[in-house]
GROMACS .gro file of N, CA and C in nm:
model
  534
    1UNK      N    1   4.664  18.259  20.401
    1UNK     CA    2   4.521  18.277  20.419
    1UNK      C    3   4.452  18.146  20.382
    2UNK      N    4   4.352  18.114  20.454
    2UNK     CA    5   4.275  17.993  20.432
    2UNK      C    6   4.195  18.004  20.302
    3UNK      N    7   4.172  17.892  20.235
    3UNK     CA    8   4.101  17.896  20.107
    3UNK      C    9   3.955  17.935  20.122
    4UNK      N   10   3.900  17.927  20.241
    4UNK     CA   11   3.762  17.969  20.265
    4UNK      C   12   3.747  18.120  20.261
    5UNK      N   13   3.857  18.192  20.277
    5UNK     CA   14   3.852  18.338  20.278
    5UNK      C   15   3.816  18.395  20.141
    6UNK      N   16   3.859  18.331  20.035
    6UNK     CA   17   3.832  18.385  19.901
    6UNK      C   18   3.684  18.391  19.867
    7UNK      N   19   3.605  18.284  19.892
    7UNK     CA   20   3.460  18.297  19.866
    7UNK      C   21   3.394  18.401  19.957
    8UNK      N   22   3.442  18.412  20.080
    8UNK     CA   23   3.385  18.513  20.170
    8UNK      C   24   3.414  18.653  20.117
    9UNK      N   25   3.535  18.675  20.068
    9UNK     CA   26   3.569  18.806  20.012
    9UNK      C   27   3.488  18.835  19.886
   10UNK      N   28   3.463  18.732  19.806
   10UNK     CA   29   3.376  18.749  19.689
   10UNK      C   30   3.236  18.791  19.732
   11UNK      N   31   3.184  18.730  19.836
   11UNK     CA   32   3.052  18.766  19.886
   11UNK      C   33   3.049  18.909  19.942
   12UNK      N   34   3.160  18.953  20.000
   12UNK     CA   35   3.168  19.092  20.048
   12UNK      C   36   3.154  19.188  19.930
   13UNK      N   37   3.224  19.158  19.820
   13UNK     CA   38   3.215  19.244  19.701
   13UNK      C   39   3.073  19.240  19.644
   14UNK      N   40   3.011  19.124  19.645
   14UNK     CA   41   2.873  19.114  19.595
   14UNK      C   42   2.776  19.195  19.681
   15UNK      N   43   2.797  19.198  19.811
   15UNK     CA   44   2.711  19.281  19.896
   15UNK      C   45   2.736  19.429  19.869
   16UNK      N   46   2.860  19.465  19.835
   16UNK     CA   47   2.888  19.603  19.796
   16UNK      C   48   2.804  19.642  19.674
   17UNK      N   49   2.806  19.556  19.574
   17UNK     CA   50   2.731  19.584  19.452
   17UNK      C   51   2.580  19.576  19.474
   18UNK      N   52   2.536  19.493  19.568
   18UNK     CA   53   2.393  19.487  19.600
   18UNK      C   54   2.344  19.619  19.655
   19UNK      N   55   2.425  19.683  19.738
   19UNK     CA   56   2.388  19.814  19.792
   19UNK      C   57   2.385  19.918  19.680
   20UNK      N   58   2.477  19.910  19.588
   20UNK     CA   59   2.479  20.006  19.476
   20UNK      C   60   2.357  19.991  19.386
   21UNK      N   61   2.306  19.870  19.373
   21UNK     CA   62   2.205  19.843  19.271
   21UNK      C   63   2.062  19.854  19.321
   22UNK      N   64   2.039  19.876  19.449
   22UNK     CA   65   1.902  19.875  19.499
   22UNK      C   66   1.859  20.011  19.552
   23UNK      N   67   1.730  20.036  19.539
   23UNK     CA   68   1.675  20.161  19.593
   23UNK      C   69   1.604  20.138  19.725
   24UNK      N   70   1.577  20.014  19.759
   24UNK     CA   71   1.507  19.984  19.884
   24UNK      C   72   1.603  19.990  20.001
   25UNK      N   73   1.571  20.072  20.098
   25UNK     CA   74   1.659  20.090  20.213
   25UNK      C   75   1.667  19.964  20.299
   26UNK      N   76   1.557  19.890  20.310
   26UNK     CA   77   1.561  19.766  20.389
   26UNK      C   78   1.655  19.663  20.324
   27UNK      N   79   1.660  19.659  20.193
   27UNK     CA   80   1.753  19.568  20.125
   27UNK      C   81   1.898  19.612  20.147
   28UNK      N   82   1.921  19.742  20.148
   28UNK     CA   83   2.056  19.792  20.176
   28UNK      C   84   2.099  19.754  20.317
   29UNK      N   85   2.007  19.765  20.412
   29UNK     CA   86   2.039  19.730  20.551
   29UNK      C   87   2.065  19.580  20.564
   30UNK      N   88   1.987  19.499  20.495
   30UNK     CA   89   2.012  19.354  20.497
   30UNK      C   90   2.148  19.321  20.437
   31UNK      N   91   2.186  19.392  20.331
   31UNK     CA   92   2.317  19.368  20.270
   31UNK      C   93   2.429  19.407  20.366
   32UNK      N   94   2.413  19.518  20.436
   32UNK     CA   95   2.516  19.560  20.532
   32UNK      C   96   2.522  19.462  20.649
   33UNK      N   97   2.407  19.413  20.693
   33UNK     CA   98   2.406  19.315  20.802
   33UNK      C   99   2.475  19.186  20.760
   34UNK      N  100   2.447  19.140  20.638
   34UNK     CA  101   2.514  19.019  20.591
   34UNK      C  102   2.664  19.043  20.572
   35UNK      N  103   2.700  19.164  20.533
   35UNK     CA  104   2.842  19.197  20.523
   35UNK      C  105   2.908  19.192  20.660
   36UNK      N  106   2.836  19.233  20.765
   36UNK     CA  107   2.888  19.223  20.901
   36UNK      C  108   2.913  19.079  20.942
   37UNK      N  109   2.822  18.989  20.906
   37UNK     CA  110   2.842  18.846  20.936
   37UNK      C  111   2.964  18.794  20.860
   38UNK      N  112   2.976  18.835  20.734
   38UNK     CA  113   3.091  18.791  20.654
   38UNK      C  114   3.222  18.841  20.712
   39UNK      N  115   3.224  18.966  20.759
   39UNK     CA  116   3.347  19.021  20.818
   39UNK      C  117   3.383  18.949  20.948
   40UNK      N  118   3.282  18.918  21.028
   40UNK     CA  119   3.310  18.843  21.150
   40UNK      C  120   3.365  18.705  21.120
   41UNK      N  121   3.308  18.638  21.023
   41UNK     CA  122   3.358  18.507  20.982
   41UNK      C  123   3.498  18.518  20.924
   42UNK      N  124   3.520  18.623  20.849
   42UNK     CA  125   3.651  18.643  20.786
   42UNK      C  126   3.761  18.664  20.889
   43UNK      N  127   3.728  18.729  21.000
   43UNK     CA  128   3.831  18.749  21.102
   43UNK      C  129   3.876  18.616  21.164
   44UNK      N  130   3.789  18.516  21.161
   44UNK     CA  131   3.829  18.382  21.207
   44UNK      C  132   3.911  18.309  21.102
   45UNK      N  133   3.877  18.329  20.976
   45UNK     CA  134   3.940  18.255  20.867
   45UNK      C  135   4.078  18.311  20.832
   46UNK      N  136   4.093  18.443  20.837
   46UNK     CA  137   4.220  18.505  20.795
   46UNK      C  138   4.333  18.464  20.888
   47UNK      N  139   4.306  18.461  21.016
   47UNK     CA  140   4.412  18.430  21.112
   47UNK      C  141   4.455  18.285  21.103
   48UNK      N  142   4.366  18.197  21.062
   48UNK     CA  143   4.401  18.056  21.050
   48UNK      C  144   4.373  17.978  21.177
   49UNK      N  145   4.437  18.017  21.286
   49UNK     CA  146   4.416  17.949  21.414
   49UNK      C  147   4.308  18.023  21.493
   50UNK      N  148   4.223  17.948  21.558
   50UNK     CA  149   4.116  18.009  21.637
   50UNK      C  150   4.170  18.038  21.776
   51UNK      N  151   4.206  18.162  21.798
   51UNK     CA  152   4.252  18.204  21.929
   51UNK      C  153   4.141  18.283  21.998
   52UNK      N  154   4.161  18.312  22.123
   52UNK     CA  155   4.065  18.395  22.197
   52UNK      C  156   4.055  18.531  22.130
   53UNK      N  157   4.166  18.580  22.083
   53UNK     CA  158   4.173  18.708  22.012
   53UNK      C  159   4.082  18.707  21.889
   54UNK      N  160   4.094  18.605  21.806
   54UNK     CA  161   4.016  18.597  21.682
   54UNK      C  162   3.868  18.574  21.710
   55UNK      N  163   3.837  18.489  21.807
   55UNK     CA  164   3.697  18.461  21.839
   55UNK      C  165   3.630  18.584  21.899
   56UNK      N  166   3.700  18.655  21.988
   56UNK     CA  167   3.645  18.778  22.046
   56UNK      C  168   3.620  18.883  21.940
   57UNK      N  169   3.711  18.895  21.847
   57UNK     CA  170   3.694  18.991  21.738
   57UNK      C  171   3.575  18.952  21.649
   58UNK      N  172   3.562  18.823  21.619
   58UNK     CA  173   3.451  18.777  21.536
   58UNK      C  174   3.316  18.797  21.605
   59UNK      N  175   3.307  18.763  21.731
   59UNK     CA  176   3.182  18.780  21.805
   59UNK      C  177   3.146  18.928  21.815
   60UNK      N  178   3.244  19.012  21.847
   60UNK     CA  179   3.218  19.156  21.856
   60UNK      C  180   3.176  19.215  21.722
   61UNK      N  181   3.240  19.171  21.617
   61UNK     CA  182   3.206  19.220  21.483
   61UNK      C  183   3.064  19.181  21.445
   62UNK      N  184   3.028  19.056  21.466
   62UNK     CA  185   2.894  19.011  21.431
   62UNK      C  186   2.789  19.080  21.519
   63UNK      N  187   2.818  19.094  21.648
   63UNK     CA  188   2.722  19.157  21.737
   63UNK      C  189   2.696  19.302  21.699
   64UNK      N  190   2.802  19.375  21.667
   64UNK     CA  191   2.786  19.518  21.638
   64UNK      C  192   2.745  19.541  21.493
   65UNK      N  193   2.818  19.483  21.399
   65UNK     CA  194   2.795  19.514  21.257
   65UNK      C  195   2.677  19.439  21.196
   66UNK      N  196   2.644  19.322  21.249
   66UNK     CA  197   2.537  19.243  21.188
   66UNK      C  198   2.406  19.251  21.265
   67UNK      N  199   2.412  19.292  21.392
   67UNK     CA  200   2.289  19.294  21.470
   67UNK      C  201   2.254  19.433  21.523
   68UNK      N  202   2.345  19.496  21.595
   68UNK     CA  203   2.314  19.623  21.662
   68UNK      C  204   2.293  19.738  21.563
   69UNK      N  205   2.388  19.763  21.476
   69UNK     CA  206   2.376  19.875  21.382
   69UNK      C  207   2.261  19.858  21.283
   70UNK      N  208   2.239  19.738  21.225
   70UNK     CA  209   2.120  19.722  21.140
   70UNK      C  210   1.989  19.741  21.216
   71UNK      N  211   1.986  19.701  21.342
   71UNK     CA  212   1.865  19.722  21.422
   71UNK      C  213   1.837  19.871  21.437
   72UNK      N  214   1.940  19.951  21.463
   72UNK     CA  215   1.922  20.096  21.473
   72UNK      C  216   1.876  20.155  21.339
   73UNK      N  217   1.930  20.106  21.230
   73UNK     CA  218   1.891  20.157  21.099
   73UNK      C  219   1.746  20.120  21.066
   74UNK      N  220   1.704  19.999  21.101
   74UNK     CA  221   1.563  19.962  21.080
   74UNK      C  222   1.471  20.049  21.165
   75UNK      N  223   1.512  20.078  21.286
   75UNK     CA  224   1.436  20.166  21.373
   75UNK      C  225   1.425  20.305  21.310
   76UNK      N  226   1.534  20.354  21.253
   76UNK     CA  227   1.533  20.486  21.189
   76UNK      C  228   1.440  20.488  21.068
   77UNK      N  229   1.436  20.379  20.993
   77UNK     CA  230   1.344  20.370  20.879
   77UNK      C  231   1.199  20.378  20.926
   78UNK      N  232   1.168  20.305  21.033
   78UNK     CA  233   1.031  20.310  21.087
   78UNK      C  234   0.995  20.449  21.137
   79UNK      N  235   1.087  20.512  21.208
   79UNK     CA  236   1.059  20.644  21.264
   79UNK      C  237   1.047  20.751  21.156
   80UNK      N  238   1.127  20.740  21.053
   80UNK     CA  239   1.126  20.841  20.946
   80UNK      C  240   1.024  20.811  20.837
   81UNK      N  241   0.966  20.692  20.841
   81UNK     CA  242   0.868  20.648  20.740
   81UNK      C  243   0.925  20.661  20.598
   82UNK      N  244   1.046  20.615  20.581
   82UNK     CA  245   1.114  20.618  20.452
   82UNK      C  246   1.137  20.473  20.409
   83UNK      N  247   1.106  20.443  20.285
   83UNK     CA  248   1.125  20.307  20.236
   83UNK      C  249   1.224  20.297  20.121
   84UNK      N  250   1.231  20.401  20.039
   84UNK     CA  251   1.315  20.395  19.918
   84UNK      C  252   1.400  20.520  19.904
   85UNK      N  253   1.509  20.503  19.832
   85UNK     CA  254   1.590  20.616  19.786
   85UNK      C  255   1.531  20.657  19.653
   86UNK      N  256   1.451  20.762  19.652
   86UNK     CA  257   1.372  20.796  19.534
   86UNK      C  258   1.456  20.863  19.427
   87UNK      N  259   1.530  20.965  19.462
   87UNK     CA  260   1.607  21.041  19.363
   87UNK      C  261   1.753  21.054  19.405
   88UNK      N  262   1.835  20.954  19.376
   88UNK     CA  263   1.977  20.969  19.409
   88UNK      C  264   2.042  21.072  19.317
   89UNK      N  265   2.153  21.127  19.362
   89UNK     CA  266   2.224  21.226  19.280
   89UNK      C  267   2.277  21.164  19.152
   90UNK      N  268   2.319  21.040  19.160
   90UNK     CA  269   2.366  20.964  19.044
   90UNK      C  270   2.278  20.840  19.037
   91UNK      N  271   2.230  20.806  18.919
   91UNK     CA  272   2.141  20.691  18.903
   91UNK      C  273   2.205  20.560  18.943
   92UNK      N  274   2.123  20.457  18.946
   92UNK     CA  275   2.171  20.327  18.992
   92UNK      C  276   2.265  20.261  18.892
   93UNK      N  277   2.237  20.271  18.764
   93UNK     CA  278   2.326  20.211  18.665
   93UNK      C  279   2.461  20.283  18.660
   94UNK      N  280   2.464  20.418  18.657
   94UNK     CA  281   2.595  20.484  18.663
   94UNK      C  282   2.670  20.453  18.794
   95UNK      N  283   2.596  20.440  18.905
   95UNK     CA  284   2.661  20.403  19.031
   95UNK      C  285   2.722  20.264  19.022
   96UNK      N  286   2.649  20.174  18.958
   96UNK     CA  287   2.699  20.038  18.941
   96UNK      C  288   2.825  20.039  18.854
   97UNK      N  289   2.826  20.121  18.750
   97UNK     CA  290   2.944  20.132  18.664
   97UNK      C  291   3.061  20.195  18.740
   98UNK      N  292   3.033  20.293  18.827
   98UNK     CA  293   3.138  20.349  18.912
   98UNK      C  294   3.195  20.242  19.004
   99UNK      N  295   3.109  20.155  19.055
   99UNK     CA  296   3.155  20.045  19.139
   99UNK      C  297   3.243  19.948  19.061
  100UNK      N  298   3.206  19.920  18.936
  100UNK     CA  299   3.288  19.832  18.853
  100UNK      C  300   3.424  19.896  18.825
  101UNK      N  301   3.424  20.027  18.799
  101UNK     CA  302   3.551  20.098  18.779
  101UNK      C  303   3.635  20.095  18.906
  102UNK      N  304   3.570  20.110  19.022
  102UNK     CA  305   3.642  20.103  19.150
  102UNK      C  306   3.703  19.966  19.170
  103UNK      N  307   3.634  19.862  19.125
  103UNK     CA  308   3.687  19.726  19.137
  103UNK      C  309   3.814  19.710  19.054
  104UNK      N  310   3.811  19.761  18.932
  104UNK     CA  311   3.929  19.753  18.845
  104UNK      C  312   4.044  19.833  18.904
  105UNK      N  313   4.016  19.954  18.950
  105UNK     CA  314   4.120  20.039  19.008
  105UNK      C  315   4.178  19.976  19.134
  106UNK      N  316   4.094  19.915  19.216
  106UNK     CA  317   4.145  19.856  19.340
  106UNK      C  318   4.240  19.740  19.312
  107UNK      N  319   4.209  19.658  19.211
  107UNK     CA  320   4.301  19.550  19.177
  107UNK      C  321   4.430  19.604  19.116
  108UNK      N  322   4.421  19.711  19.039
  108UNK     CA  323   4.541  19.771  18.980
  108UNK      C  324   4.630  19.833  19.089
  109UNK      N  325   4.569  19.900  19.185
  109UNK     CA  326   4.646  19.961  19.294
  109UNK      C  327   4.705  19.854  19.384
  110UNK      N  328   4.626  19.753  19.417
  110UNK     CA  329   4.674  19.647  19.507
  110UNK      C  330   4.789  19.569  19.446
  111UNK      N  331   4.794  19.560  19.313
  111UNK     CA  332   4.904  19.488  19.248
  111UNK      C  333   5.036  19.563  19.265
  112UNK      N  334   5.029  19.693  19.287
  112UNK     CA  335   5.150  19.773  19.303
  112UNK      C  336   5.194  19.787  19.449
  113UNK      N  337   5.109  19.746  19.541
  113UNK     CA  338   5.144  19.755  19.683
  113UNK      C  339   5.232  19.638  19.723
  114UNK      N  340   5.314  19.656  19.827
  114UNK     CA  341   5.395  19.543  19.873
  114UNK      C  342   5.306  19.433  19.929
  115UNK      N  343   5.349  19.310  19.915
  115UNK     CA  344   5.271  19.194  19.961
  115UNK      C  345   5.257  19.198  20.112
  116UNK      N  346   5.137  19.168  20.160
  116UNK     CA  347   5.111  19.170  20.304
  116UNK      C  348   5.113  19.030  20.364
  117UNK      N  349   5.114  18.927  20.281
  117UNK     CA  350   5.112  18.791  20.331
  117UNK      C  351   4.974  18.745  20.374
  118UNK      N  352   4.872  18.823  20.341
  118UNK     CA  353   4.736  18.788  20.384
  118UNK      C  354   4.650  18.742  20.267
  119UNK      N  355   4.710  18.710  20.158
  119UNK     CA  356   4.634  18.661  20.044
  119UNK      C  357   4.619  18.767  19.937
  120UNK      N  358   4.592  18.724  19.815
  120UNK     CA  359   4.588  18.818  19.703
  120UNK      C  360   4.459  18.900  19.695
  121UNK      N  361   4.354  18.863  19.767
  121UNK     CA  362   4.226  18.932  19.751
  121UNK      C  363   4.190  19.027  19.863
  122UNK      N  364   4.252  19.016  19.977
  122UNK     CA  365   4.210  19.095  20.093
  122UNK      C  366   4.229  19.244  20.071
  123UNK      N  367   4.343  19.285  20.022
  123UNK     CA  368   4.369  19.428  20.001
  123UNK      C  369   4.280  19.486  19.891
  124UNK      N  370   4.267  19.421  19.774
  124UNK     CA  371   4.177  19.478  19.673
  124UNK      C  372   4.032  19.486  19.718
  125UNK      N  373   3.986  19.386  19.792
  125UNK     CA  374   3.848  19.389  19.841
  125UNK      C  375   3.831  19.500  19.943
  126UNK      N  376   3.931  19.521  20.027
  126UNK     CA  377   3.925  19.632  20.122
  126UNK      C  378   3.918  19.766  20.048
  127UNK      N  379   4.001  19.781  19.946
  127UNK     CA  380   4.001  19.906  19.870
  127UNK      C  381   3.869  19.929  19.797
  128UNK      N  382   3.815  19.827  19.734
  128UNK     CA  383   3.690  19.844  19.660
  128UNK      C  384   3.574  19.871  19.756
  129UNK      N  385   3.577  19.811  19.873
  129UNK     CA  386   3.471  19.838  19.971
  129UNK      C  387   3.476  19.982  20.019
  130UNK      N  388   3.595  20.034  20.040
  130UNK     CA  389   3.609  20.176  20.077
  130UNK      C  390   3.559  20.265  19.965
  131UNK      N  391   3.599  20.235  19.842
  131UNK     CA  392   3.559  20.320  19.729
  131UNK      C  393   3.408  20.314  19.703
  132UNK      N  394   3.349  20.196  19.709
  132UNK     CA  395   3.204  20.185  19.688
  132UNK      C  396   3.129  20.250  19.803
  133UNK      N  397   3.182  20.239  19.924
  133UNK     CA  398   3.122  20.310  20.037
  133UNK      C  399   3.121  20.460  20.014
  134UNK      N  400   3.230  20.512  19.958
  134UNK     CA  401   3.235  20.656  19.926
  134UNK      C  402   3.135  20.692  19.817
  135UNK      N  403   3.121  20.605  19.717
  135UNK     CA  404   3.023  20.630  19.610
  135UNK      C  405   2.883  20.637  19.669
  136UNK      N  406   2.848  20.542  19.754
  136UNK     CA  407   2.715  20.542  19.816
  136UNK      C  408   2.698  20.665  19.904
  137UNK      N  409   2.798  20.697  19.980
  137UNK     CA  410   2.792  20.812  20.069
  137UNK      C  411   2.771  20.942  19.994
  138UNK      N  412   2.834  20.956  19.880
  138UNK     CA  413   2.828  21.081  19.804
  138UNK      C  414   2.705  21.089  19.714
  139UNK      N  415   2.664  20.978  19.656
  139UNK     CA  416   2.561  20.984  19.552
  139UNK      C  417   2.419  20.966  19.602
  140UNK      N  418   2.399  20.929  19.726
  140UNK     CA  419   2.263  20.909  19.777
  140UNK      C  420   2.219  21.033  19.855
  141UNK      N  421   2.088  21.060  19.852
  141UNK     CA  422   2.036  21.180  19.917
  141UNK      C  423   1.974  21.154  20.053
  142UNK      N  424   1.922  21.035  20.078
  142UNK     CA  425   1.862  21.003  20.208
  142UNK      C  426   1.972  20.977  20.310
  143UNK      N  427   1.949  21.027  20.431
  143UNK     CA  428   2.049  21.013  20.536
  143UNK      C  429   2.076  20.867  20.570
  144UNK      N  430   1.974  20.783  20.566
  144UNK     CA  431   1.993  20.641  20.599
  144UNK      C  432   2.082  20.574  20.495
  145UNK      N  433   2.063  20.609  20.368
  145UNK     CA  434   2.151  20.555  20.264
  145UNK      C  435   2.294  20.603  20.283
  146UNK      N  436   2.310  20.727  20.326
  146UNK     CA  437   2.444  20.778  20.351
  146UNK      C  438   2.510  20.708  20.470
  147UNK      N  439   2.431  20.673  20.571
  147UNK     CA  440   2.485  20.597  20.683
  147UNK      C  441   2.528  20.458  20.637
  148UNK      N  442   2.450  20.397  20.548
  148UNK     CA  443   2.490  20.268  20.491
  148UNK      C  444   2.623  20.282  20.417
  149UNK      N  445   2.639  20.391  20.340
  149UNK     CA  446   2.766  20.415  20.272
  149UNK      C  447   2.881  20.433  20.370
  150UNK      N  448   2.854  20.502  20.480
  150UNK     CA  449   2.958  20.520  20.581
  150UNK      C  450   2.994  20.386  20.644
  151UNK      N  451   2.895  20.301  20.670
  151UNK     CA  452   2.923  20.169  20.727
  151UNK      C  453   3.004  20.083  20.630
  152UNK      N  454   2.975  20.095  20.500
  152UNK     CA  455   3.054  20.022  20.401
  152UNK      C  456   3.198  20.072  20.400
  153UNK      N  457   3.215  20.202  20.408
  153UNK     CA  458   3.348  20.260  20.414
  153UNK      C  459   3.423  20.206  20.536
  154UNK      N  460   3.357  20.202  20.649
  154UNK     CA  461   3.418  20.151  20.770
  154UNK      C  462   3.449  20.002  20.758
  155UNK      N  463   3.362  19.927  20.690
  155UNK     CA  464   3.389  19.785  20.669
  155UNK      C  465   3.515  19.764  20.585
  156UNK      N  466   3.537  19.852  20.487
  156UNK     CA  467   3.659  19.845  20.408
  156UNK      C  468   3.783  19.873  20.492
  157UNK      N  469   3.771  19.967  20.583
  157UNK     CA  470   3.883  19.996  20.673
  157UNK      C  471   3.908  19.877  20.765
  158UNK      N  472   3.800  19.816  20.811
  158UNK     CA  473   3.812  19.696  20.894
  158UNK      C  474   3.883  19.585  20.817
  159UNK      N  475   3.846  19.567  20.689
  159UNK     CA  476   3.911  19.464  20.607
  159UNK      C  477   4.060  19.491  20.592
  160UNK      N  478   4.096  19.618  20.572
  160UNK     CA  479   4.238  19.648  20.560
  160UNK      C  480   4.310  19.624  20.692
  161UNK      N  481   4.240  19.641  20.802
  161UNK     CA  482   4.299  19.609  20.932
  161UNK      C  483   4.322  19.461  20.952
  162UNK      N  484   4.243  19.378  20.885
  162UNK     CA  485   4.262  19.233  20.897
  162UNK      C  486   4.394  19.187  20.837
  163UNK      N  487   4.453  19.268  20.750
  163UNK     CA  488   4.583  19.232  20.695
  163UNK      C  489   4.690  19.232  20.804
  164UNK      N  490   4.665  19.307  20.910
  164UNK     CA  491   4.761  19.318  21.020
  164UNK      C  492   4.711  19.248  21.146
  165UNK      N  493   4.620  19.153  21.133
  165UNK     CA  494   4.553  19.092  21.248
  165UNK      C  495   4.650  19.029  21.348
  166UNK      N  496   4.757  18.973  21.300
  166UNK     CA  497   4.852  18.908  21.391
  166UNK      C  498   4.943  19.008  21.459
  167UNK      N  499   4.962  19.126  21.402
  167UNK     CA  500   5.057  19.223  21.456
  167UNK      C  501   4.994  19.325  21.549
  168UNK      N  502   4.862  19.343  21.538
  168UNK     CA  503   4.795  19.447  21.614
  168UNK      C  504   4.737  19.388  21.742
  169UNK      N  505   4.760  19.454  21.855
  169UNK     CA  506   4.702  19.402  21.980
  169UNK      C  507   4.550  19.404  21.977
  170UNK      N  508   4.490  19.316  22.056
  170UNK     CA  509   4.344  19.303  22.058
  170UNK      C  510   4.276  19.432  22.103
  171UNK      N  511   4.335  19.504  22.194
  171UNK     CA  512   4.274  19.628  22.242
  171UNK      C  513   4.261  19.731  22.131
  172UNK      N  514   4.360  19.739  22.044
  172UNK     CA  515   4.355  19.832  21.931
  172UNK      C  516   4.245  19.789  21.834
  173UNK      N  517   4.234  19.660  21.805
  173UNK     CA  518   4.130  19.611  21.716
  173UNK      C  519   3.992  19.634  21.774
  174UNK      N  520   3.976  19.616  21.904
  174UNK     CA  521   3.847  19.641  21.968
  174UNK      C  522   3.811  19.790  21.958
  175UNK      N  523   3.908  19.876  21.971
  175UNK     CA  524   3.884  20.020  21.955
  175UNK      C  525   3.842  20.054  21.814
  176UNK      N  526   3.904  19.993  21.716
  176UNK     CA  527   3.865  20.016  21.577
  176UNK      C  528   3.725  19.963  21.551
  177UNK      N  529   3.691  19.850  21.609
  177UNK     CA  530   3.559  19.792  21.593
  177UNK      C  531   3.451  19.886  21.647
  178UNK      N  532   3.480  19.949  21.759
  178UNK     CA  533   3.380  20.041  21.818
  178UNK      C  534   3.380  20.174  21.747
   0.00000   0.00000   0.00000
């Protein structure tokens, strides 16, 4: 894995925690959009060589995850006239602590998994993104916040798919992206 992937993965984790720590839905959508840009960039960096396969995956990821889906979510906020997550089921500080616990658990679990050859951080970041997505999905009461949690969960699955980027045909990856 290229050395540029590690700072990108760190930024993915920071966007996970940004979603956990904020009550403003527009900030959550911006975090998810920036996470989409990071995932698209990461698909170019993980593979190492820029092939048509990697560039197509990066462009599709950025177009869908960073532009199209956030646009729909912003439209939903305008239509529903909702700006904040007022009363989550679990408060923001306990959610943040759950995210920190998920981070520790993901590194502990990833250390026991067989090596994938894709770098030491990709699998733990994928696991923590899935877990934090589940926390957001379960602990928030507004539907838009729950959609953001679902998108984070899907981003974690996408990250785990990047571990197999060289082995999986482009058509399968495009199907997962959609």
